Amino acid sequence: MARRKPCAVCGKWFRPDPRVGERQRTCGRPECRRAWHLRSCRKWHQANPDYDRHTRLQRRLVKEEPAGPRGRPPDPFASIDWDFARKRMGLETSVLVEETGKVLFRAARDAIPA
Ligand SMILES: [Zn+2]
């Protein structure tokens, strides 16, 4: 049986759940678990500051994939908001990324036998 330890939030002594053991940090009361979770999330976001920025940027940049004309696959480049990309990364970088994508797309398409 795991030995008693103080809750990392309220400081009250508790005996950890045997299934969790030494990893359990709080006494298990909902308010302590919530506080510990918030603290852990805050730490994680401090250690990974670009994560939210990356996700927001990605969501803003990639649009719903539009349907292609009848019988043809959708244009993969139409799912990127290129106006937004140009505003965020500048014209030269945006054009470089777009054209590199097109070259890679054509190479991949041509590599597949008809
Ligand atoms: Zn507690």
JSON list of C-alpha atoms and ligand atoms in Angstrom, two decimals:
[
{"chain": "A", "resi": 1, "resn": "MET", "atom": "CA", "xyz": [0.00, 0.00, 0.00]},
{"chain": "A", "resi": 2, "resn": "ALA", "atom": "CA", "xyz": [1.34, 3.43, -0.95]},
{"chain": "A", "resi": 3, "resn": "ARG", "atom": "CA", "xyz": [2.43, 5.55, 1.98]},
{"chain": "A", "resi": 4, "resn": "ARG", "atom": "CA", "xyz": [0.65, 8.76, 2.94]},
{"chain": "A", "resi": 5, "resn": "LYS", "atom": "CA", "xyz": [1.83, 12.03, 1.43]},
{"chain": "A", "resi": 6, "resn": "PRO", "atom": "CA", "xyz": [0.76, 15.68, 1.47]},
{"chain": "A", "resi": 7, "resn": "CYS", "atom": "CA", "xyz": [-1.54, 17.01, -1.29]},
{"chain": "A", "resi": 8, "resn": "ALA", "atom": "CA", "xyz": [0.44, 19.27, -3.65]},
{"chain": "A", "resi": 9, "resn": "VAL", "atom": "CA", "xyz": [-2.46, 21.77, -3.62]},
{"chain": "A", "resi": 10, "resn": "CYS", "atom": "CA", "xyz": [-4.14, 21.89, -0.18]},
{"chain": "A", "resi": 11, "resn": "GLY", "atom": "CA", "xyz": [-1.34, 20.27, 1.83]},
{"chain": "A", "resi": 12, "resn": "LYS", "atom": "CA", "xyz": [-3.65, 17.77, 3.59]},
{"chain": "A", "resi": 13, "resn": "TRP", "atom": "CA", "xyz": [-2.24, 14.27, 4.03]},
{"chain": "A", "resi": 14, "resn": "PHE", "atom": "CA", "xyz": [-3.75, 11.51, 1.94]},
{"chain": "A", "resi": 15, "resn": "ARG", "atom": "CA", "xyz": [-3.08, 7.91, 0.97]},
{"chain": "A", "resi": 16, "resn": "PRO", "atom": "CA", "xyz": [-2.62, 7.60, -2.84]},
{"chain": "A", "resi": 17, "resn": "ASP", "atom": "CA", "xyz": [-4.91, 5.30, -4.79]},
{"chain": "A", "resi": 18, "resn": "PRO", "atom": "CA", "xyz": [-2.99, 2.00, -5.15]},
{"chain": "A", "resi": 19, "resn": "ARG", "atom": "CA", "xyz": [-3.56, 2.06, -8.93]},
{"chain": "A", "resi": 20, "resn": "VAL", "atom": "CA", "xyz": [-1.88, 5.50, -9.19]},
{"chain": "A", "resi": 21, "resn": "GLY", "atom": "CA", "xyz": [0.70, 5.10, -6.42]},
{"chain": "A", "resi": 22, "resn": "GLU", "atom": "CA", "xyz": [3.57, 7.58, -6.14]},
{"chain": "A", "resi": 23, "resn": "ARG", "atom": "CA", "xyz": [2.41, 9.50, -9.24]},
{"chain": "A", "resi": 24, "resn": "GLN", "atom": "CA", "xyz": [-0.68, 10.82, -7.44]},
{"chain": "A", "resi": 25, "resn": "ARG", "atom": "CA", "xyz": [-0.07, 14.44, -6.46]},
{"chain": "A", "resi": 26, "resn": "THR", "atom": "CA", "xyz": [-3.38, 15.57, -5.00]},
{"chain": "A", "resi": 27, "resn": "CYS", "atom": "CA", "xyz": [-5.72, 14.31, -2.31]},
{"chain": "A", "resi": 28, "resn": "GLY", "atom": "CA", "xyz": [-8.35, 13.63, -4.95]},
{"chain": "A", "resi": 29, "resn": "ARG", "atom": "CA", "xyz": [-10.88, 16.33, -4.05]},
{"chain": "A", "resi": 30, "resn": "PRO", "atom": "CA", "xyz": [-12.28, 17.82, -7.30]},
{"chain": "A", "resi": 31, "resn": "GLU", "atom": "CA", "xyz": [-11.04, 21.34, -6.48]},
{"chain": "A", "resi": 32, "resn": "CYS", "atom": "CA", "xyz": [-7.49, 20.06, -5.84]},
{"chain": "A", "resi": 33, "resn": "ARG", "atom": "CA", "xyz": [-7.51, 17.95, -9.02]},
{"chain": "A", "resi": 34, "resn": "ARG", "atom": "CA", "xyz": [-8.76, 20.95, -11.02]},
{"chain": "A", "resi": 35, "resn": "ALA", "atom": "CA", "xyz": [-6.12, 23.27, -9.52]},
{"chain": "A", "resi": 36, "resn": "TRP", "atom": "CA", "xyz": [-3.36, 20.72, -10.19]},
{"chain": "A", "resi": 37, "resn": "HIS", "atom": "CA", "xyz": [-4.58, 20.25, -13.77]},
{"chain": "A", "resi": 38, "resn": "LEU", "atom": "CA", "xyz": [-4.58, 24.04, -14.37]},
{"chain": "A", "resi": 39, "resn": "ARG", "atom": "CA", "xyz": [-1.08, 24.31, -12.92]},
{"chain": "A", "resi": 40, "resn": "SER", "atom": "CA", "xyz": [0.17, 21.47, -15.13]},
{"chain": "A", "resi": 41, "resn": "CYS", "atom": "CA", "xyz": [-1.44, 23.00, -18.23]},
{"chain": "A", "resi": 42, "resn": "ARG", "atom": "CA", "xyz": [0.11, 26.38, -17.46]},
{"chain": "A", "resi": 43, "resn": "LYS", "atom": "CA", "xyz": [3.55, 24.78, -17.09]},
{"chain": "A", "resi": 44, "resn": "TRP", "atom": "CA", "xyz": [3.12, 22.86, -20.32]},
{"chain": "A", "resi": 45, "resn": "HIS", "atom": "CA", "xyz": [2.10, 26.00, -22.24]},
{"chain": "A", "resi": 46, "resn": "GLN", "atom": "CA", "xyz": [5.08, 27.88, -20.78]},
{"chain": "A", "resi": 47, "resn": "ALA", "atom": "CA", "xyz": [7.37, 25.08, -21.97]},
{"chain": "A", "resi": 48, "resn": "ASN", "atom": "CA", "xyz": [5.65, 24.97, -25.41]},
{"chain": "A", "resi": 49, "resn": "PRO", "atom": "CA", "xyz": [4.90, 28.64, -26.17]},
{"chain": "A", "resi": 50, "resn": "ASP", "atom": "CA", "xyz": [4.54, 28.17, -29.93]},
{"chain": "A", "resi": 51, "resn": "TYR", "atom": "CA", "xyz": [1.97, 25.38, -29.73]},
{"chain": "A", "resi": 52, "resn": "ASP", "atom": "CA", "xyz": [-1.12, 27.62, -29.54]},
{"chain": "A", "resi": 53, "resn": "ARG", "atom": "CA", "xyz": [0.27, 30.02, -32.11]},
{"chain": "A", "resi": 54, "resn": "HIS", "atom": "CA", "xyz": [1.00, 27.13, -34.47]},
{"chain": "A", "resi": 55, "resn": "THR", "atom": "CA", "xyz": [-2.50, 25.66, -34.06]},
{"chain": "A", "resi": 56, "resn": "ARG", "atom": "CA", "xyz": [-4.26, 29.01, -34.54]},
{"chain": "A", "resi": 57, "resn": "LEU", "atom": "CA", "xyz": [-2.16, 29.79, -37.61]},
{"chain": "A", "resi": 58, "resn": "GLN", "atom": "CA", "xyz": [-2.78, 26.35, -39.06]},
{"chain": "A", "resi": 59, "resn": "ARG", "atom": "CA", "xyz": [-6.55, 26.63, -38.53]},
{"chain": "A", "resi": 60, "resn": "ARG", "atom": "CA", "xyz": [-6.59, 30.05, -40.13]},
{"chain": "A", "resi": 61, "resn": "LEU", "atom": "CA", "xyz": [-4.46, 28.97, -43.08]},
{"chain": "A", "resi": 62, "resn": "VAL", "atom": "CA", "xyz": [-6.12, 25.70, -44.08]},
{"chain": "A", "resi": 63, "resn": "LYS", "atom": "CA", "xyz": [-9.64, 26.07, -45.41]},
{"chain": "A", "resi": 64, "resn": "GLU", "atom": "CA", "xyz": [-12.26, 23.39, -45.98]},
{"chain": "A", "resi": 65, "resn": "GLU", "atom": "CA", "xyz": [-11.22, 21.35, -48.98]},
{"chain": "A", "resi": 66, "resn": "PRO", "atom": "CA", "xyz": [-13.44, 22.56, -51.81]},
{"chain": "A", "resi": 67, "resn": "ALA", "atom": "CA", "xyz": [-15.08, 19.99, -54.06]},
{"chain": "A", "resi": 68, "resn": "GLY", "atom": "CA", "xyz": [-13.44, 19.60, -57.47]},
{"chain": "A", "resi": 69, "resn": "PRO", "atom": "CA", "xyz": [-15.27, 19.88, -60.77]},
{"chain": "A", "resi": 70, "resn": "ARG", "atom": "CA", "xyz": [-17.37, 16.81, -61.62]},
{"chain": "A", "resi": 71, "resn": "GLY", "atom": "CA", "xyz": [-15.24, 13.68, -62.01]},
{"chain": "A", "resi": 72, "resn": "ARG", "atom": "CA", "xyz": [-11.99, 15.47, -61.15]},
{"chain": "A", "resi": 73, "resn": "PRO", "atom": "CA", "xyz": [-10.12, 15.48, -57.86]},
{"chain": "A", "resi": 74, "resn": "PRO", "atom": "CA", "xyz": [-10.24, 18.71, -55.83]},
{"chain": "A", "resi": 75, "resn": "ASP", "atom": "CA", "xyz": [-7.43, 21.20, -56.28]},
{"chain": "A", "resi": 76, "resn": "PRO", "atom": "CA", "xyz": [-5.24, 20.73, -53.16]},
{"chain": "A", "resi": 77, "resn": "PHE", "atom": "CA", "xyz": [-4.00, 24.33, -53.42]},
{"chain": "A", "resi": 78, "resn": "ALA", "atom": "CA", "xyz": [-7.51, 25.71, -53.12]},
{"chain": "A", "resi": 79, "resn": "SER", "atom": "CA", "xyz": [-7.61, 24.53, -49.49]},
{"chain": "A", "resi": 80, "resn": "ILE", "atom": "CA", "xyz": [-4.93, 27.06, -48.49]},
{"chain": "A", "resi": 81, "resn": "ASP", "atom": "CA", "xyz": [-5.87, 30.67, -47.81]},
{"chain": "A", "resi": 82, "resn": "TRP", "atom": "CA", "xyz": [-3.06, 32.16, -49.92]},
{"chain": "A", "resi": 83, "resn": "ASP", "atom": "CA", "xyz": [-4.11, 35.77, -49.25]},
{"chain": "A", "resi": 84, "resn": "PHE", "atom": "CA", "xyz": [-3.70, 35.13, -45.54]},
{"chain": "A", "resi": 85, "resn": "ALA", "atom": "CA", "xyz": [-0.36, 33.36, -46.16]},
{"chain": "A", "resi": 86, "resn": "ARG", "atom": "CA", "xyz": [0.91, 36.33, -48.21]},
{"chain": "A", "resi": 87, "resn": "LYS", "atom": "CA", "xyz": [-0.08, 38.78, -45.45]},
{"chain": "A", "resi": 88, "resn": "ARG", "atom": "CA", "xyz": [1.59, 36.67, -42.74]},
{"chain": "A", "resi": 89, "resn": "MET", "atom": "CA", "xyz": [4.83, 35.61, -44.41]},
{"chain": "A", "resi": 90, "resn": "GLY", "atom": "CA", "xyz": [5.28, 38.13, -47.18]},
{"chain": "A", "resi": 91, "resn": "LEU", "atom": "CA", "xyz": [4.94, 37.81, -50.92]},
{"chain": "A", "resi": 92, "resn": "GLU", "atom": "CA", "xyz": [8.29, 36.15, -51.73]},
{"chain": "A", "resi": 93, "resn": "THR", "atom": "CA", "xyz": [8.05, 33.41, -49.11]},
{"chain": "A", "resi": 94, "resn": "SER", "atom": "CA", "xyz": [4.41, 32.75, -49.92]},
{"chain": "A", "resi": 95, "resn": "VAL", "atom": "CA", "xyz": [5.13, 32.41, -53.65]},
{"chain": "A", "resi": 96, "resn": "LEU", "atom": "CA", "xyz": [8.13, 30.15, -52.92]},
{"chain": "A", "resi": 97, "resn": "VAL", "atom": "CA", "xyz": [5.99, 27.85, -50.74]},
{"chain": "A", "resi": 98, "resn": "GLU", "atom": "CA", "xyz": [3.10, 27.81, -53.22]},
{"chain": "A", "resi": 99, "resn": "GLU", "atom": "CA", "xyz": [5.32, 27.06, -56.23]},
{"chain": "A", "resi": 100, "resn": "THR", "atom": "CA", "xyz": [7.33, 24.42, -54.33]},
{"chain": "A", "resi": 101, "resn": "GLY", "atom": "CA", "xyz": [4.03, 22.76, -53.44]},
{"chain": "A", "resi": 102, "resn": "LYS", "atom": "CA", "xyz": [2.94, 22.78, -57.08]},
{"chain": "A", "resi": 103, "resn": "VAL", "atom": "CA", "xyz": [6.25, 21.25, -58.24]},
{"chain": "A", "resi": 104, "resn": "LEU", "atom": "CA", "xyz": [5.98, 18.50, -55.60]},
{"chain": "A", "resi": 105, "resn": "PHE", "atom": "CA", "xyz": [2.32, 17.90, -56.48]},
{"chain": "A", "resi": 106, "resn": "ARG", "atom": "CA", "xyz": [3.11, 17.51, -60.20]},
{"chain": "A", "resi": 107, "resn": "ALA", "atom": "CA", "xyz": [6.06, 15.20, -59.42]},
{"chain": "A", "resi": 108, "resn": "ALA", "atom": "CA", "xyz": [3.84, 13.02, -57.20]},
{"chain": "A", "resi": 109, "resn": "ARG", "atom": "CA", "xyz": [1.01, 13.00, -59.77]},
{"chain": "A", "resi": 110, "resn": "ASP", "atom": "CA", "xyz": [3.38, 12.08, -62.63]},
{"chain": "A", "resi": 111, "resn": "ALA", "atom": "CA", "xyz": [4.98, 9.31, -60.55]},
{"chain": "A", "resi": 112, "resn": "ILE", "atom": "CA", "xyz": [1.63, 7.51, -60.33]},
{"chain": "A", "resi": 113, "resn": "PRO", "atom": "CA", "xyz": [1.03, 5.38, -63.44]},
{"chain": "A", "resi": 114, "resn": "ALA", "atom": "CA", "xyz": [-2.20, 6.29, -65.22]},
{"chain": "B", "resi": 1, "resn": "ZN", "atom": "ZN", "xyz": [-5.97, 18.53, -1.76]}
]
